[in-house]
Coordinates of C-alpha atoms in Angstrom, one line a residue:
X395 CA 0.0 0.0 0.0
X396 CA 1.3 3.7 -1.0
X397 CA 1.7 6.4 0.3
X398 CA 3.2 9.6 -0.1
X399 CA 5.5 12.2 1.5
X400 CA 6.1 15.8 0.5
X401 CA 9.5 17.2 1.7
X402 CA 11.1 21.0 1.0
X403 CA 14.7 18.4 0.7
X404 CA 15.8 21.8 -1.9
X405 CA 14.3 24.7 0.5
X406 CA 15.1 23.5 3.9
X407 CA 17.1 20.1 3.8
X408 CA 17.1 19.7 7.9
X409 CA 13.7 20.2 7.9
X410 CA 12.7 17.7 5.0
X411 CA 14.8 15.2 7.0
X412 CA 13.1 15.5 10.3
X413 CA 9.5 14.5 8.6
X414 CA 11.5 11.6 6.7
X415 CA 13.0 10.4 10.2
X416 CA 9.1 9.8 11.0
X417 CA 7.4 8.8 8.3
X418 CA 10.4 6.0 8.3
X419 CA 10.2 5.4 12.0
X420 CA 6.7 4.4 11.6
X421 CA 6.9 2.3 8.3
X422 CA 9.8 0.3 9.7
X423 CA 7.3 -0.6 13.1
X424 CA 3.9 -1.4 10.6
X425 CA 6.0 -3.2 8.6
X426 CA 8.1 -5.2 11.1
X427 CA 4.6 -5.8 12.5
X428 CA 3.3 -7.4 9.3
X429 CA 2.0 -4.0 7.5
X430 CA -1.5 -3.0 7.0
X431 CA -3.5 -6.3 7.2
X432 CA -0.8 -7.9 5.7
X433 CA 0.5 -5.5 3.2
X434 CA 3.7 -3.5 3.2
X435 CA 3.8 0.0 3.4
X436 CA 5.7 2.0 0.6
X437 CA 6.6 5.5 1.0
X438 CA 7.0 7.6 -2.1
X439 CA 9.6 10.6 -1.4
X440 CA 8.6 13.4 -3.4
X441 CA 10.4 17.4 -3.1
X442 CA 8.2 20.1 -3.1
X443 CA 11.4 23.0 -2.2
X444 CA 8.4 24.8 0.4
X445 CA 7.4 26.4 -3.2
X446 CA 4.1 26.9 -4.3
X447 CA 4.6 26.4 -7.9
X448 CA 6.5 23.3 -7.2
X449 CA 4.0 22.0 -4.5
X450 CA 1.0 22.2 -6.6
X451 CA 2.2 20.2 -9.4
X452 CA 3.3 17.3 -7.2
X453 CA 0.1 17.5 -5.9
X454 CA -1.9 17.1 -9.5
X455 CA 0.8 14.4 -10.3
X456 CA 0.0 12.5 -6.8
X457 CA -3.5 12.8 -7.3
X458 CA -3.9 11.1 -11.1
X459 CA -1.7 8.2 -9.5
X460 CA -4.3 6.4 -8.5
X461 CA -1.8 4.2 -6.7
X462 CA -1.4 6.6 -4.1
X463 CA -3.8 6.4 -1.3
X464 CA -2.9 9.6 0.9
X465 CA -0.1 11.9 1.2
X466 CA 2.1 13.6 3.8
X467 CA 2.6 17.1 3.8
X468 CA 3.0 19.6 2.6
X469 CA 5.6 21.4 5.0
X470 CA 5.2 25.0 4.9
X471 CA 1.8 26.4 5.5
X472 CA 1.8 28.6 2.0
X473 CA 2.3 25.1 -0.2
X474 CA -0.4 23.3 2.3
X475 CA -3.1 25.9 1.4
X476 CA -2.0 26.3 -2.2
X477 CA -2.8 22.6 -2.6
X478 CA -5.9 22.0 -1.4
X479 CA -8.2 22.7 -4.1
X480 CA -6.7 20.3 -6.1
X481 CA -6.5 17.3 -3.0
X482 CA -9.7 18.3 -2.3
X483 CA -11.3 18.1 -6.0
X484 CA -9.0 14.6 -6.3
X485 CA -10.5 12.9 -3.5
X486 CA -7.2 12.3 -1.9
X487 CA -6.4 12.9 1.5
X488 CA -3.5 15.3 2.9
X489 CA -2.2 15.2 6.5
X490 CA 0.2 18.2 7.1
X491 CA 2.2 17.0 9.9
X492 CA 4.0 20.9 10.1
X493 CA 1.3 23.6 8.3
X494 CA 0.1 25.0 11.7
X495 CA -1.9 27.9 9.8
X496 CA -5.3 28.7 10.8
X497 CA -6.1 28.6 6.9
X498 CA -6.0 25.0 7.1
X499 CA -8.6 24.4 9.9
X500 CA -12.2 23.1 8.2
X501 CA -10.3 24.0 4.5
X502 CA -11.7 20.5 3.6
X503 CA -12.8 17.4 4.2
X504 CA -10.3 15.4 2.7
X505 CA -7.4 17.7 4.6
X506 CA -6.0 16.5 8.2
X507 CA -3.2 17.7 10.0
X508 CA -1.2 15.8 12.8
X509 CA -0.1 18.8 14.3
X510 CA -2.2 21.2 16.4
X511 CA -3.4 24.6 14.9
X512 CA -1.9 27.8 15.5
X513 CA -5.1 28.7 17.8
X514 CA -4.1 26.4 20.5
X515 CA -0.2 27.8 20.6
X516 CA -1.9 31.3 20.8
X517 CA -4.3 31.0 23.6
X518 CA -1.5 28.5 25.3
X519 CA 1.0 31.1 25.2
X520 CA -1.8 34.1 26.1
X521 CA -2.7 32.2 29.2
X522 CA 1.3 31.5 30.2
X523 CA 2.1 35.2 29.7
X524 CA -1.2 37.4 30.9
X525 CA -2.1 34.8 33.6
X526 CA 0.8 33.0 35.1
X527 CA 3.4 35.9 34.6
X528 CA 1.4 39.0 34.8
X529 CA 2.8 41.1 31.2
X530 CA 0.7 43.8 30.7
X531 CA 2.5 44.9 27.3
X532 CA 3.5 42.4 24.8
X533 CA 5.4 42.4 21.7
X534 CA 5.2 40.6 18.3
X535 CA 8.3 39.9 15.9
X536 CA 6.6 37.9 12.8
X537 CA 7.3 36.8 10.0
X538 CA 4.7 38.6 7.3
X539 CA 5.6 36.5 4.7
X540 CA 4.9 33.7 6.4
X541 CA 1.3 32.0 7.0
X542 CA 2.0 30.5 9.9
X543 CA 3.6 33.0 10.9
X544 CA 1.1 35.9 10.4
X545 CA -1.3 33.2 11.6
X546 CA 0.0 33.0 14.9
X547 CA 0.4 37.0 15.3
X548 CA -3.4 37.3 14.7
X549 CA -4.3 34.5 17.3
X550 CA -2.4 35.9 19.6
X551 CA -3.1 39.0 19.5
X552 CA -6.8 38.6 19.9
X553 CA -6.1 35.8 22.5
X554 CA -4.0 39.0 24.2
X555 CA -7.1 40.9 24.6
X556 CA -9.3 38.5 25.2
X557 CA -7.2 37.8 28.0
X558 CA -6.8 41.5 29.5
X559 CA -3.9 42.8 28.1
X560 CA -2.4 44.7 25.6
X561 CA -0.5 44.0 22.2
X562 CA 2.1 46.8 21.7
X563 CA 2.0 48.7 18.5
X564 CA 5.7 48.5 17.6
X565 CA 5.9 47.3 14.4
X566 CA 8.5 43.9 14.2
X567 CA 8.4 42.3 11.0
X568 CA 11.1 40.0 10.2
X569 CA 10.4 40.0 6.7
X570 CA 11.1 44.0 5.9
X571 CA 13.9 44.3 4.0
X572 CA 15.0 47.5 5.8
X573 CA 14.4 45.4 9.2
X574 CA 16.5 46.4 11.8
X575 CA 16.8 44.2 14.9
X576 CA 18.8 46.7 17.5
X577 CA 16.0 49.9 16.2
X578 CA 12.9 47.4 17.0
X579 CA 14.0 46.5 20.4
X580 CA 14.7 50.0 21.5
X581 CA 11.4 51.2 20.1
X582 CA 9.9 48.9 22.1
X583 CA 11.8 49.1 25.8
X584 CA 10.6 53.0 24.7
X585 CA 6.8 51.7 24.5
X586 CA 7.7 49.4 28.1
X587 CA 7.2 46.3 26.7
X588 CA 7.9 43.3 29.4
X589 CA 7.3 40.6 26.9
X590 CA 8.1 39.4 23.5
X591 CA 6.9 36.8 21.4
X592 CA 9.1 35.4 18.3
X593 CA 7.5 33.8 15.6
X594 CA 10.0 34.3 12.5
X595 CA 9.0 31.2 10.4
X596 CA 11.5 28.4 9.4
X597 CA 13.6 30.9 6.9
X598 CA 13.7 34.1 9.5
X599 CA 15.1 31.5 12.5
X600 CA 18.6 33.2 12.6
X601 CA 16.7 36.8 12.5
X602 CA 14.4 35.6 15.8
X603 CA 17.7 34.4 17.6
X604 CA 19.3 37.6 16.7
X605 CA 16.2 39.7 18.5
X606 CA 16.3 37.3 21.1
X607 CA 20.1 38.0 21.8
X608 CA 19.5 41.8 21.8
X609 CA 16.5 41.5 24.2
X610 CA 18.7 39.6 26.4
X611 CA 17.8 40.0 30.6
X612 CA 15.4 42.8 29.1
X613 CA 12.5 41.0 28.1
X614 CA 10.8 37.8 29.1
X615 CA 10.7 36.3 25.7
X616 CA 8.0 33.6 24.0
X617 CA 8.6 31.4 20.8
X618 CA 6.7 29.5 19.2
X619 CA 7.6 25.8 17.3
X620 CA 9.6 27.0 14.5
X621 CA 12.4 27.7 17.3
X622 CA 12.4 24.1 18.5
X623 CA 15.6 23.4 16.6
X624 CA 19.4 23.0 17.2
X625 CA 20.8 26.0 15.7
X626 CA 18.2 28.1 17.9
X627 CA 20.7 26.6 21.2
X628 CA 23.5 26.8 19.2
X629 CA 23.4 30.2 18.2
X630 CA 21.6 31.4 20.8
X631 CA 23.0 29.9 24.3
X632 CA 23.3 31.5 27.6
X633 CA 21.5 34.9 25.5
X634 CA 18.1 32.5 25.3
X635 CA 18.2 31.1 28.6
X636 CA 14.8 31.2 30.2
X637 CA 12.8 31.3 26.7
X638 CA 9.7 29.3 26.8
X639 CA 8.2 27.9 23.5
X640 CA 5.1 26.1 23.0
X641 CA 5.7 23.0 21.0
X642 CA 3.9 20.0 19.8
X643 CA 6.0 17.2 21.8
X644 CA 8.9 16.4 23.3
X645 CA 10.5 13.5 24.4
X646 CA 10.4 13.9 28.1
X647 CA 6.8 15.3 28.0
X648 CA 5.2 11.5 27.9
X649 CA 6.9 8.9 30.2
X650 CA 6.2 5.6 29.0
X651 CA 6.0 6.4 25.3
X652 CA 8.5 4.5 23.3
X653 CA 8.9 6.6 20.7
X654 CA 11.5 9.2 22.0
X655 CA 13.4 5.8 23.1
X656 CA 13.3 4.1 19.6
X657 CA 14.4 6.8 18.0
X658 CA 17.4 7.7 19.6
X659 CA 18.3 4.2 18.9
X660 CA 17.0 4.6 15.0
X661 CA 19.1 7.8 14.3
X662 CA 21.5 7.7 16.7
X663 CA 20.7 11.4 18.8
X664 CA 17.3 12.9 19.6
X665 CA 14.7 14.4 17.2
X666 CA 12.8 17.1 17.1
X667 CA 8.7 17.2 16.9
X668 CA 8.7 17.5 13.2
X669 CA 9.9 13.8 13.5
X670 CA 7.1 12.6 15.9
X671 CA 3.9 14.4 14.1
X672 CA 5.3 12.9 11.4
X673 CA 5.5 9.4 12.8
X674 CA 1.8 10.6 14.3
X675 CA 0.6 11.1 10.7
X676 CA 1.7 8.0 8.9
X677 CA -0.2 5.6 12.0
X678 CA -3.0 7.7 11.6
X679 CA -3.1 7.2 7.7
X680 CA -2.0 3.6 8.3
X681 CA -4.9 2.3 11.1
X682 CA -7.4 4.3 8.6
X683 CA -6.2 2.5 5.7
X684 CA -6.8 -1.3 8.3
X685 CA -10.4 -0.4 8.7
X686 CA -11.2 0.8 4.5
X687 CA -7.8 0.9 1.7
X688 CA -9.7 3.2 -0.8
X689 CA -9.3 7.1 -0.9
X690 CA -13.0 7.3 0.3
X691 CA -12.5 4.8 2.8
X692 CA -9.7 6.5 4.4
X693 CA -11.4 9.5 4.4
X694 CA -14.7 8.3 6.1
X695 CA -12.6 6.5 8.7
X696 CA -10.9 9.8 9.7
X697 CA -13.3 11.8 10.0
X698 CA -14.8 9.6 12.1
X699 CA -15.6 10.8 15.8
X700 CA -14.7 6.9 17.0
X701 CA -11.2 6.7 15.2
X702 CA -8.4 7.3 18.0
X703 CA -4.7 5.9 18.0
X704 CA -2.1 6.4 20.4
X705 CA 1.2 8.0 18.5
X706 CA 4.2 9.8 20.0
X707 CA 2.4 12.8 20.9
X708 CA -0.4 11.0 22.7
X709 CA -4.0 10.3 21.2
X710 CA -4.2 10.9 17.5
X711 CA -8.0 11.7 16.7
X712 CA -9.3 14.8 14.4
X713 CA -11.6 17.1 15.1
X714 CA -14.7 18.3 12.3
X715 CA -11.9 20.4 11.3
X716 CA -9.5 18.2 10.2
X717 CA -7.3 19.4 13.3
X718 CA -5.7 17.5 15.9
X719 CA -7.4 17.7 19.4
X720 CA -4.3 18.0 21.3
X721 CA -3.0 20.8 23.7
X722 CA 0.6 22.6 23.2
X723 CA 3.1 21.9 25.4
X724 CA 5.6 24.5 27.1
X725 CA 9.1 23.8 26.6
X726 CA 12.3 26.2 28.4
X727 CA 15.4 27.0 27.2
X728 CA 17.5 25.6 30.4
X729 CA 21.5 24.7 30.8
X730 CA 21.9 20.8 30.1
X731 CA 23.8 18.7 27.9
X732 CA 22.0 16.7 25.9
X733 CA 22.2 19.0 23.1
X734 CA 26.0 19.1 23.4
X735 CA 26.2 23.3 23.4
X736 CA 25.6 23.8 27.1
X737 CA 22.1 24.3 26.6
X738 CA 18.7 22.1 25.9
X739 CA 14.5 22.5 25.8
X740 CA 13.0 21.4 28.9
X741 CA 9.7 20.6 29.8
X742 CA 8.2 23.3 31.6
X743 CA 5.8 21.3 34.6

């Protein structure tokens, strides 16, 4: 039985390896486990670069091959949304185990994500920074170029309000051309800011680590998912100690589950949560595809309120949406050395 996976391995090579590290993770344990009611899985590796253009003519191709029963991906939110009309008209089902997006909540009914939506990092993060520390003046640095990005800067924002305080009107937009990291954080000490939330998309990363080191002891700072990564620690250090991020796993946040364990062994280090939604996504496809192995059937099973599976990052089930129903989890940047630069993500209890 086939499936497909959509990876940016020409736009972000890292990133394109973390989703292959659980796609494979999971077809080596259904297969080792005698596939899907008997039948191997095969994963197709297609590249989509995180482009548009590219993206939505691997998504026309994957839909007339009628061999293909679902596909993973895309990666970046823009690519995700782009090809949904055409997933959508095909009758084949997309899981996005990385397009967090608000775009892609209820966008169709053949479209599922293994990741949580933006809207749950943005009222996590609210609650965490209006209710548990007491800011009264927050700051954004987005990414406008970005759909996740901007997604999350719009959730948050209202969430922000909602919540009884204020979004500060300094304008932080990592994708300015004339952007300039030193002016923004000055601008906003001037407007007493007292906390900062970074959300510079998976191409800005090195631009939200330099704000980060500027705002250094200054202001409490927030990230969101895209930051989970090693060269956030590396580059960062001792400058992003105390960071919190909301993030979709981790491998100390559920004792018992294997899959943190198994994978270590697998790749030989930890990964990241890319990894595990991925892994996430392909059992989800892969106990839909036990109970019906058509397009339609797959579908049906889905979006059924009674389908549940356990995965890395606990229960896998979907809401009406096509989102995941799972909360975010709050991760600190803390001294350790599991990362081998002096500094890991830790759970924050």
């Amino acid at each position: 039985m086939t499936i497909a996976v959509s990876v940016p391995i020409g736009g972000n090579l890292n990133v394109a390896k973390e989703i292959l590290r659980g796609v494979a993770q999971a077809q080596i344990e259904i297969n080792s486990q005698g596939g899907i009611n008997g039948i191997p899985l095969k994963i197709v590796i297609v590249n989509d670069d995180n482009k548009i253009d590219i993206g939505t003519k691997v998504a026309q191709a994957l839909v007339q091959d009628q061999s293909i029963l679902a596909v993973i991906g895309h990666n970046s939110s823009e690519v995700s949304i782009a090809t949904v009309p055409t997933y959508q008209a095909g009758g084949l089902v997309m899981m996005s185990s990385t397009s967090t997006a608000k775009e892609l909540s209820g966008a169709g009914s053949h479209i599922f994500r293994s990741v949580p939506s933006v809207r749950f990092q943005a009222n996590a993060l609210s609650q965490y920074v209006v209710k548990q520390q007491n800011k009264k003046n927050i700051g954004i640095c987005f990414n406008a170029s970005a759909k996740a990005s901007q997604s999350l800067q719009e959730e948050f924002t209202a969430a922000v309000f909602s919540d009884g305080s204020k979004i500060s009107r300094v304008n932080c937009d990592l994708s300015n051309p004339n952007f300039n990291a030193d002016k923004v954080i000055e601008e906003m000490l001037s407007d007493r800011v007292d906390a900062l939330l970074l959300s510079p998309g998976v191409e800005k990363i090195e631009k939200g680590i330099e704000i980060a080191v500027i705002a250094r002891n200054r202001l409490l700072l927030l990230g969101d998912g895209t930051l989970y990564t090693f060269k956030t620690l590396q580059l960062g250090q001792g400058a992003i100690a105390d960071m919190v991020l909301t993030v979709p796993w981790h491998p100390e946040f559920l004792a018992n589950n294997p899959f943190a364990d198994n994978a270590v062994k697998l790749w030989g280090g930890d990964v990241n949560w890319r990894s595990a939604t991925s892994y996430d996504a392909t059992l989800a496809i892969a106990g839909g595809l036990r109970q019906n192995a058509t397009r339609a059937g797959l579908q049906q099973t889905l979006s059924s309120n009674t389908f549940e599976i356990e995965g890395a990052a606990g229960k896998i089930s979907f809401q009406p949406s096509g989102d995941r129903a799972n909360p975010s989890i709050f991760v600190k940047v803390s001294k350790g050395d599991r990362s081998g630069v002096g500094y890991d993500f830790v759970p924050l209890r």
